[in-house]
PDB file of C-alpha atoms in Angstrom:
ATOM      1  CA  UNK K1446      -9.100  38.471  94.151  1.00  0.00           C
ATOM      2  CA  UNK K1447      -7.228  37.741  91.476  1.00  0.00           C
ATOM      3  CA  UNK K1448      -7.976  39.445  88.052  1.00  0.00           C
ATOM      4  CA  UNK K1449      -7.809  37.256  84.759  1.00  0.00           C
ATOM      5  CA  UNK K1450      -4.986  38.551  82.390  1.00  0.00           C
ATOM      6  CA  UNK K1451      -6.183  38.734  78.646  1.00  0.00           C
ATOM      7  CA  UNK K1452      -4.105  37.131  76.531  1.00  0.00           C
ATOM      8  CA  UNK K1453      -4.084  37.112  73.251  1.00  0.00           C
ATOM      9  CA  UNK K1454      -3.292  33.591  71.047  1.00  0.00           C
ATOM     10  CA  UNK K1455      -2.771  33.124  67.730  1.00  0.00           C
ATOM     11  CA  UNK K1456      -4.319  29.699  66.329  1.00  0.00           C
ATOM     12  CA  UNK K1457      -2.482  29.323  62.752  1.00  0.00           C
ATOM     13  CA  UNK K1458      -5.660  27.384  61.118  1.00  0.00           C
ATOM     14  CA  UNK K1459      -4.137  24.133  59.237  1.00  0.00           C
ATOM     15  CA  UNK K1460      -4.128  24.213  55.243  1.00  0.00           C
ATOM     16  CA  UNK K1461      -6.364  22.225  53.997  1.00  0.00           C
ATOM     17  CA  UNK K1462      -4.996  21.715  50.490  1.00  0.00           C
ATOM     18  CA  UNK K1463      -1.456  20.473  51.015  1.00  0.00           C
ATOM     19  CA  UNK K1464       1.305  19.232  48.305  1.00  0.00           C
ATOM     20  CA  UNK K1465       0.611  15.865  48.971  1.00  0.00           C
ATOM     21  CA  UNK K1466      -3.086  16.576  48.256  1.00  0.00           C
ATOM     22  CA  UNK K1467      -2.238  18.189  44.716  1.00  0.00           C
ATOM     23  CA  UNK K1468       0.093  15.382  44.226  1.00  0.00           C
ATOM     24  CA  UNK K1469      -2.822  12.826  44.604  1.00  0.00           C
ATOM     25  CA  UNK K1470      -5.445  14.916  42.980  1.00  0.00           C
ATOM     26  CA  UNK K1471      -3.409  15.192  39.943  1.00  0.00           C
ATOM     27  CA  UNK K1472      -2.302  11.087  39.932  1.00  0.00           C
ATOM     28  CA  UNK K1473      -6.311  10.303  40.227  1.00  0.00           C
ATOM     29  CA  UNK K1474      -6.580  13.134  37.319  1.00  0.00           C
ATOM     30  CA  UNK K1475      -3.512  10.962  34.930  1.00  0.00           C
ATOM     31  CA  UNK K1476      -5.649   7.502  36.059  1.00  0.00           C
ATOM     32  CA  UNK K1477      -8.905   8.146  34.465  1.00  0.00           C
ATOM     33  CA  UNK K1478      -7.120   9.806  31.295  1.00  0.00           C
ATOM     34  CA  UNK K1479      -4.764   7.219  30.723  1.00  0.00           C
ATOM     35  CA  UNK K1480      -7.905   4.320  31.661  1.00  0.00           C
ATOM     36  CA  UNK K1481     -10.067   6.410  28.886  1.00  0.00           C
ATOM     37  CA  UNK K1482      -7.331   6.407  26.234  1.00  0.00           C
ATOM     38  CA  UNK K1483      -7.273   2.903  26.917  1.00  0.00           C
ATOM     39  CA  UNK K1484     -10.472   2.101  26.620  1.00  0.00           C
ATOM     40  CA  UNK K1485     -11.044   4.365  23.147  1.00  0.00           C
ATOM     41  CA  UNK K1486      -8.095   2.272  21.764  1.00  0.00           C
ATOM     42  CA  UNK K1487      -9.032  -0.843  22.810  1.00  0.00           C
ATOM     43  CA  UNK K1488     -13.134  -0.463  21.715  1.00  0.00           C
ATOM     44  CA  UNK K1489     -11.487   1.674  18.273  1.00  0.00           C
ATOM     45  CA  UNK K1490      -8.968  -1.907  17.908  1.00  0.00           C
ATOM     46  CA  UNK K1491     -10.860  -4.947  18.731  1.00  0.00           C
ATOM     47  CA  UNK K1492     -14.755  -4.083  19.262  1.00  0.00           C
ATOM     48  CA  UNK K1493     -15.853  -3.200  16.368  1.00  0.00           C
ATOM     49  CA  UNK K1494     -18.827  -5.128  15.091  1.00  0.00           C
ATOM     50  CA  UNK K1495     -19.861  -6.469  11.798  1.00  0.00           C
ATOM     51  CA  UNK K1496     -22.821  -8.930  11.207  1.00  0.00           C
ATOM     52  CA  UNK K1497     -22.449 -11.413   8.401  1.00  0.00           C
ATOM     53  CA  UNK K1498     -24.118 -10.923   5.665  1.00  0.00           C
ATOM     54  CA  UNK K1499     -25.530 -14.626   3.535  1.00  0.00           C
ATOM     55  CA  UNK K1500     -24.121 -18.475   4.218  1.00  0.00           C
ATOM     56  CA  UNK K1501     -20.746 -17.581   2.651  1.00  0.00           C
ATOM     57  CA  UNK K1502     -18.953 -18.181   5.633  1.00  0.00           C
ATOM     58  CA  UNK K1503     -21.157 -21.707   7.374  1.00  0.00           C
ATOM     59  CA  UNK K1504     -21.152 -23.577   9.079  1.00  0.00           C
ATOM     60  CA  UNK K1505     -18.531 -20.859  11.247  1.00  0.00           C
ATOM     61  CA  UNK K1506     -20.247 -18.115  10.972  1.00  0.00           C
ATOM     62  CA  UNK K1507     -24.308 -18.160  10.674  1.00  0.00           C
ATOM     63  CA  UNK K1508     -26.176 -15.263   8.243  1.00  0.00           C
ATOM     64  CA  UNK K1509     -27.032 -12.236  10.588  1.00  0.00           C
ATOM     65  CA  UNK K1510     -24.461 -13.651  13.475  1.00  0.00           C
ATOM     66  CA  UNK K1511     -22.481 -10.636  14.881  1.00  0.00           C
ATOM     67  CA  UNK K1512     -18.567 -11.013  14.634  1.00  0.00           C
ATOM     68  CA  UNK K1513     -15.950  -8.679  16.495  1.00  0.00           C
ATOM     69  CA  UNK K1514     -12.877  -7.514  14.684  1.00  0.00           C
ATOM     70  CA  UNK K1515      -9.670  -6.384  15.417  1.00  0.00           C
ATOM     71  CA  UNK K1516      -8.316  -3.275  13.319  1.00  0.00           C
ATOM     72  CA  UNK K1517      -5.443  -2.949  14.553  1.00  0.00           C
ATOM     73  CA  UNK K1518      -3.755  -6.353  13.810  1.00  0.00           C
ATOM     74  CA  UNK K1519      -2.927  -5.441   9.920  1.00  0.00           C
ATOM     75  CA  UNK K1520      -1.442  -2.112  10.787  1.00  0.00           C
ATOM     76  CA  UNK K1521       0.850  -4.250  12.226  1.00  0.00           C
ATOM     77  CA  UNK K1522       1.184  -7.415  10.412  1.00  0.00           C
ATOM     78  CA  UNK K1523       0.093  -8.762   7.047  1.00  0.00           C
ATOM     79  CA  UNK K1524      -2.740 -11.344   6.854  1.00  0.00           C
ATOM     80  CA  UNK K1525      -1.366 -15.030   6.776  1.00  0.00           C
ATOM     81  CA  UNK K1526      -3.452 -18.490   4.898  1.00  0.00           C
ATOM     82  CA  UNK K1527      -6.618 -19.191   7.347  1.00  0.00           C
ATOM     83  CA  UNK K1528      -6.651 -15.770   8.640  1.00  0.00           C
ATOM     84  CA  UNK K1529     -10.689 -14.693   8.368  1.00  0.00           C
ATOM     85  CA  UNK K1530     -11.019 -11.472   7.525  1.00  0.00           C
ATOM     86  CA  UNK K1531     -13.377  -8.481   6.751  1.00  0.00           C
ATOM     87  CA  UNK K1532     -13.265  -6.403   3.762  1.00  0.00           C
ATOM     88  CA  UNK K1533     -14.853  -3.753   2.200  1.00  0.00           C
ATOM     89  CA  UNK K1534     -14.484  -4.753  -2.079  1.00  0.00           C
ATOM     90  CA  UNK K1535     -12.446  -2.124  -4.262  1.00  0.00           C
ATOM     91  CA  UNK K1536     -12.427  -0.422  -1.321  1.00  0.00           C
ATOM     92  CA  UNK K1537     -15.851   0.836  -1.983  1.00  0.00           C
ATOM     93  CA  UNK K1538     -17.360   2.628   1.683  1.00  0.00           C
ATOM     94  CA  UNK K1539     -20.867   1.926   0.303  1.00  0.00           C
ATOM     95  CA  UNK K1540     -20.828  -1.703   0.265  1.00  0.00           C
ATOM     96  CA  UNK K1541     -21.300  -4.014   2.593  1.00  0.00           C
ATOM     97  CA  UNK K1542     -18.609  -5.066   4.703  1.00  0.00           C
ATOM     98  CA  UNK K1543     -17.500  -9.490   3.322  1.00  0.00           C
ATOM     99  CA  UNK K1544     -16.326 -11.895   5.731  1.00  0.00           C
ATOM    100  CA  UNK K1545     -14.148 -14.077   4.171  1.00  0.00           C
ATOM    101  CA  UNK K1546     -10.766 -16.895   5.054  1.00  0.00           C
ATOM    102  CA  UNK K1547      -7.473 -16.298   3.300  1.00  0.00           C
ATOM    103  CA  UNK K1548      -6.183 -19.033   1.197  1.00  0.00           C
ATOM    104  CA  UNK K1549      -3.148 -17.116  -0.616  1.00  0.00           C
ATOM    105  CA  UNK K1550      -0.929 -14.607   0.039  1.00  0.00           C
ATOM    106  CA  UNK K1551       1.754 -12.393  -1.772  1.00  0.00           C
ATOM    107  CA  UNK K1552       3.821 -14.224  -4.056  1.00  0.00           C
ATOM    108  CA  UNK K1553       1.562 -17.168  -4.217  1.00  0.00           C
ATOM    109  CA  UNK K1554      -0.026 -19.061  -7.066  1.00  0.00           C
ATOM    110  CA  UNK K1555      -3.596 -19.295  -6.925  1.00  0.00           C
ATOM    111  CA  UNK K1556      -5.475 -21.959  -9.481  1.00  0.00           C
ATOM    112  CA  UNK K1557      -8.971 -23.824  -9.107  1.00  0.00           C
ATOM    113  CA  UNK K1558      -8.740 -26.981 -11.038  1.00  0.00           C
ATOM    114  CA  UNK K1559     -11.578 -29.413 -11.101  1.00  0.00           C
ATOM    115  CA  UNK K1560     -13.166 -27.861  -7.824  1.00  0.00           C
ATOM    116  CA  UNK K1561      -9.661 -28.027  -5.856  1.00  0.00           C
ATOM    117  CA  UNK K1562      -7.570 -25.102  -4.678  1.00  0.00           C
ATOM    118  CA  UNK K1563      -4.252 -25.129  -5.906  1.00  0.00           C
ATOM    119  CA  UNK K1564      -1.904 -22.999  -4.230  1.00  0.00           C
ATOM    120  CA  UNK K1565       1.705 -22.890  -6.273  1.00  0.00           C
ATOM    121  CA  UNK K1566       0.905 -25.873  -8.513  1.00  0.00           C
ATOM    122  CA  UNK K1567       0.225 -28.577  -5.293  1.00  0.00           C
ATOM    123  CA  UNK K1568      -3.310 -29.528  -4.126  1.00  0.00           C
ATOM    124  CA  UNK K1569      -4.478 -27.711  -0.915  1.00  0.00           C
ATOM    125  CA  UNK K1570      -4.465 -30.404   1.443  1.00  0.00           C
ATOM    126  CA  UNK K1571      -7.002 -29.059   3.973  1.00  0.00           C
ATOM    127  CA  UNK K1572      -9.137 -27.915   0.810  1.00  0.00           C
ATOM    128  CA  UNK K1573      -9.654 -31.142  -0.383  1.00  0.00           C
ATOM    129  CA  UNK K1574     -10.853 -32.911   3.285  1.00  0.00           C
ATOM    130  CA  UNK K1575     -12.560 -29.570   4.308  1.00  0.00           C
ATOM    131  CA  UNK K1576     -14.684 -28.501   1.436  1.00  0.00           C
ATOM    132  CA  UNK K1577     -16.743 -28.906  -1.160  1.00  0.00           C
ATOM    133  CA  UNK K1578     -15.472 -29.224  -4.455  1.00  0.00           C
ATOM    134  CA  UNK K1579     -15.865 -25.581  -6.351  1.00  0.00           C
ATOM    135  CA  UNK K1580     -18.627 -25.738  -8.893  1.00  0.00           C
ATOM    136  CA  UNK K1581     -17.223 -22.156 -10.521  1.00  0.00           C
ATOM    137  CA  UNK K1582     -13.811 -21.962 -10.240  1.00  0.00           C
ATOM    138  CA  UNK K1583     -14.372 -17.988 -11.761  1.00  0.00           C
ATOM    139  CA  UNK K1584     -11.287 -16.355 -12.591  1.00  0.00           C
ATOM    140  CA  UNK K1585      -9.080 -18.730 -11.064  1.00  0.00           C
ATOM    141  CA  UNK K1586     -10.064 -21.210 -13.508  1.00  0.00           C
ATOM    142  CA  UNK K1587      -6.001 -19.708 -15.314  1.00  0.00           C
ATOM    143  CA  UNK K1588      -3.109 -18.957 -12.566  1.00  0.00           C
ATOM    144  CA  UNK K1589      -3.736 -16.123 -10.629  1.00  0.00           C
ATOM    145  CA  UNK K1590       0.056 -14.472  -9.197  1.00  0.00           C
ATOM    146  CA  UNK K1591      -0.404 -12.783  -5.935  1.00  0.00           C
ATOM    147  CA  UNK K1592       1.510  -9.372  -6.125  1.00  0.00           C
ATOM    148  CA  UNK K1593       2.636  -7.761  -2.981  1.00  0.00           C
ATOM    149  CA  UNK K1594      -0.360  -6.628  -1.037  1.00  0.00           C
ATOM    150  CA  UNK K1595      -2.590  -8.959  -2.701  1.00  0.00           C
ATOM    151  CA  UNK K1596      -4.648 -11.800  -0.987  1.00  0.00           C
ATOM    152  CA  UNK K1597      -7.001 -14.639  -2.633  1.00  0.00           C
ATOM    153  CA  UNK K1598     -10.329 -14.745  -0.428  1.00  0.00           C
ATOM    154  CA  UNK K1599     -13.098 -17.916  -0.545  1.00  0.00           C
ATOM    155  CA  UNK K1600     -15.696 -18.416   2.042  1.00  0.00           C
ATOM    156  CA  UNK K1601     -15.800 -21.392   3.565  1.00  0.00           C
ATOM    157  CA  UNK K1602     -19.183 -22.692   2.105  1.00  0.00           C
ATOM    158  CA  UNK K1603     -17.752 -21.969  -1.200  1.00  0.00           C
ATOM    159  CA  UNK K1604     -20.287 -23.189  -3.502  1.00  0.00           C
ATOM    160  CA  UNK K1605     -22.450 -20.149  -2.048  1.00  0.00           C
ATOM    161  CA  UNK K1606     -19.936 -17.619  -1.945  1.00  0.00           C
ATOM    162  CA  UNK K1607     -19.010 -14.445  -3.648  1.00  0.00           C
ATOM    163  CA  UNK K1608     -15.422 -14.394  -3.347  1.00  0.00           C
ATOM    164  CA  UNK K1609     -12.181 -13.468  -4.904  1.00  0.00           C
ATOM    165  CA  UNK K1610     -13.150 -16.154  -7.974  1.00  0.00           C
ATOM    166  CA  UNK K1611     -15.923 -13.350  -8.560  1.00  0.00           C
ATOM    167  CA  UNK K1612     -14.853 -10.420 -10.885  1.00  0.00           C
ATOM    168  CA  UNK K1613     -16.939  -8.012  -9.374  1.00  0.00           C
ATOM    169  CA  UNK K1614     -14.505  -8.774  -6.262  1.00  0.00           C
ATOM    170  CA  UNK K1615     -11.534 -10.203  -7.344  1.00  0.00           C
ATOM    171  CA  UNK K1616      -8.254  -9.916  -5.442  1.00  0.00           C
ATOM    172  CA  UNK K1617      -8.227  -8.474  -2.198  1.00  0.00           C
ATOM    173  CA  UNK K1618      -5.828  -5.992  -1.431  1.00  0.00           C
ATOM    174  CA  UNK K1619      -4.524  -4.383   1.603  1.00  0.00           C
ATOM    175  CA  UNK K1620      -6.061  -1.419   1.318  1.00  0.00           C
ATOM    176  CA  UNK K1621      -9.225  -2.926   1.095  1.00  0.00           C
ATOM    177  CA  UNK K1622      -8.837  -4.670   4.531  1.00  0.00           C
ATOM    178  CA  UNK K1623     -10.838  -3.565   7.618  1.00  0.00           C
ATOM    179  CA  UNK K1624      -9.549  -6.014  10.013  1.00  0.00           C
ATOM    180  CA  UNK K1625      -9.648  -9.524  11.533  1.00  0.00           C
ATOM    181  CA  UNK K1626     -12.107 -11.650  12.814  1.00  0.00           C
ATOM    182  CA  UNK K1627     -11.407 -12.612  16.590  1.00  0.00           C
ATOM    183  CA  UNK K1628     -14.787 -13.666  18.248  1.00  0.00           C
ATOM    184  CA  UNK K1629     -18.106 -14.458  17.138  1.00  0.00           C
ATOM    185  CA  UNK K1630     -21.331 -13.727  19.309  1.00  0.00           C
ATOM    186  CA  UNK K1631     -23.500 -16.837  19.981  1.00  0.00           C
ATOM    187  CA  UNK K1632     -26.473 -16.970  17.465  1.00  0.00           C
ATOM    188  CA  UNK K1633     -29.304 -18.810  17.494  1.00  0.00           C
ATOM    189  CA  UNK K1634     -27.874 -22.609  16.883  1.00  0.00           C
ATOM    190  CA  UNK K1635     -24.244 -21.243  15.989  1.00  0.00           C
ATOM    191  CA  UNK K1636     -22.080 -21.272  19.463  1.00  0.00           C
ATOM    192  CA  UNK K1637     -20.258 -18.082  20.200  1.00  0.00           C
ATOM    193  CA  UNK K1638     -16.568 -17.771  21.497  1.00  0.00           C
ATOM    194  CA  UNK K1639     -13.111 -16.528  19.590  1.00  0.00           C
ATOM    195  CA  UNK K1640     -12.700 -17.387  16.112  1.00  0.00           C
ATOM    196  CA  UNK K1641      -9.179 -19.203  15.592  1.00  0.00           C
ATOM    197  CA  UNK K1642      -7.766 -19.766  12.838  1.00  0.00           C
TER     198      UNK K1642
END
C-alpha cells in the first residue's frame, strides 16, 4: 500500500487591480471631466435663454418667443451690421434684457433723415426695401459718430421699437453686450430654427 505524500503548494492568488486597470480607471476618470467641462462651457456659451420682450423685433422674432444666445462670440470678436444682439441698457442688471439688429458700428456715421437710415452720408440700401420708414428718427435726427466700442441698435419693426434713437437707451456699447442671437425656438405661428444674419 502505498501512502500519499503531503505536499505542500503554494497558489500565488492573481492581482486583481493591475497597472493596466489604474491606467483605464483613471482615462474613464479624465473622460467624464473633460465631457463635463465641455458641457458647462458649451451650455455657459451658447444656451443661454432670453425671451423677447414686445414686437420690436417682428416679424423675426414674435413677443414672448424664446431666443438662444451665444456669449462667447464678442469675447472674441466685435459685433458686425445685421448682427442681432442682446443687451442689457447702460449696463443696468435690473432691466430687462433688448433684442435688437446692428445697423452701425465703430467709426460709422449714423443719421435718420426722412424715415431712412443713413449710414456715413449714403442711404441704407436694405433699409429702404426692408422697412418701414421711421416715424421718430429720436436722436439720430443730427449725425451720430460711432466711437470705438460703440454700436447703433433699431429693431426691425422700427416704428414700435425702443432703440438706440431712444435717449433712455441710446448707443450701445460693448460693455453693455450680453451676446448674440443664434437660434430662435418655434412659437406659436413664428417658425423656429437659427437666426442668420
Amino acid at each position: 500500500m502505498f501512502r500519499k505524500k503531503n505536499t505542500l503548494t503554494f497558489h500565488q492568488k492573481k492581482s486583481i487591480i493591475t497597472p493596466k486597470l489604474i491606467k483605464e480607471v483613471f482615462s474613464w476618470i479624465l473622460i467624464t471631466v473633460i465631457s463635463t467641462f465641455l458641457a458647462f462651457v458649451f451650455v455657459l456659451a451658447f444656451g443661454m435663454q432670453v425671451k423677447v420682450i414686445g414686437d420690436s423685433m417682428e416679424p423675426l422674432e414674435a413677443n414672448g418667443q424664446t431666443v438662444l444666445v451665444n456669449r462667447l462670440v464678442y469675447k472674441i470678436l466685435s459685433p458686425k451690421e445685421g448682427d442681432i444682439i442682446v443687451f442689457l441698457p447702460n449696463g443696468n442688471a435690473n432691466s430687462h434684457y433688448y433684442i435688437k439688429r446692428v445697423v452701425a458700428t465703430p467709426g460709422d456715421k449714423v443719421q435718420i433723415i426722412d424715415g431712412s437710415l443713413y449710414i456715413n452720408g449714403e442711404l441704407s440700401e436694405e433699409d429702404d426695401e426692408k422697412y418701414d420708414k421711421m416715424e421718430d428718427a429720436g436722436i439720430a435726427a443730427n449725425e451720430i459718430k460711432l466711437g470705438s466700442g460703440e454700436f447703433f441698435v433699431l429693431g426691425d419693426n422700427r416704428n414700435s421699437s425702443e432703440d438706440s434713437r431712444s435717449a433712455n437707451i441710446g448707443i450701445v456699447r460693448s460693455n453693455m453686450l450680453i451676446g448674440k442671437v443664434w437660434f430662435k425656438l418655434k412659437f406659436g405661428d413664428t417658425a423656429g430654427g437659427f437666426v442668420f444674419d
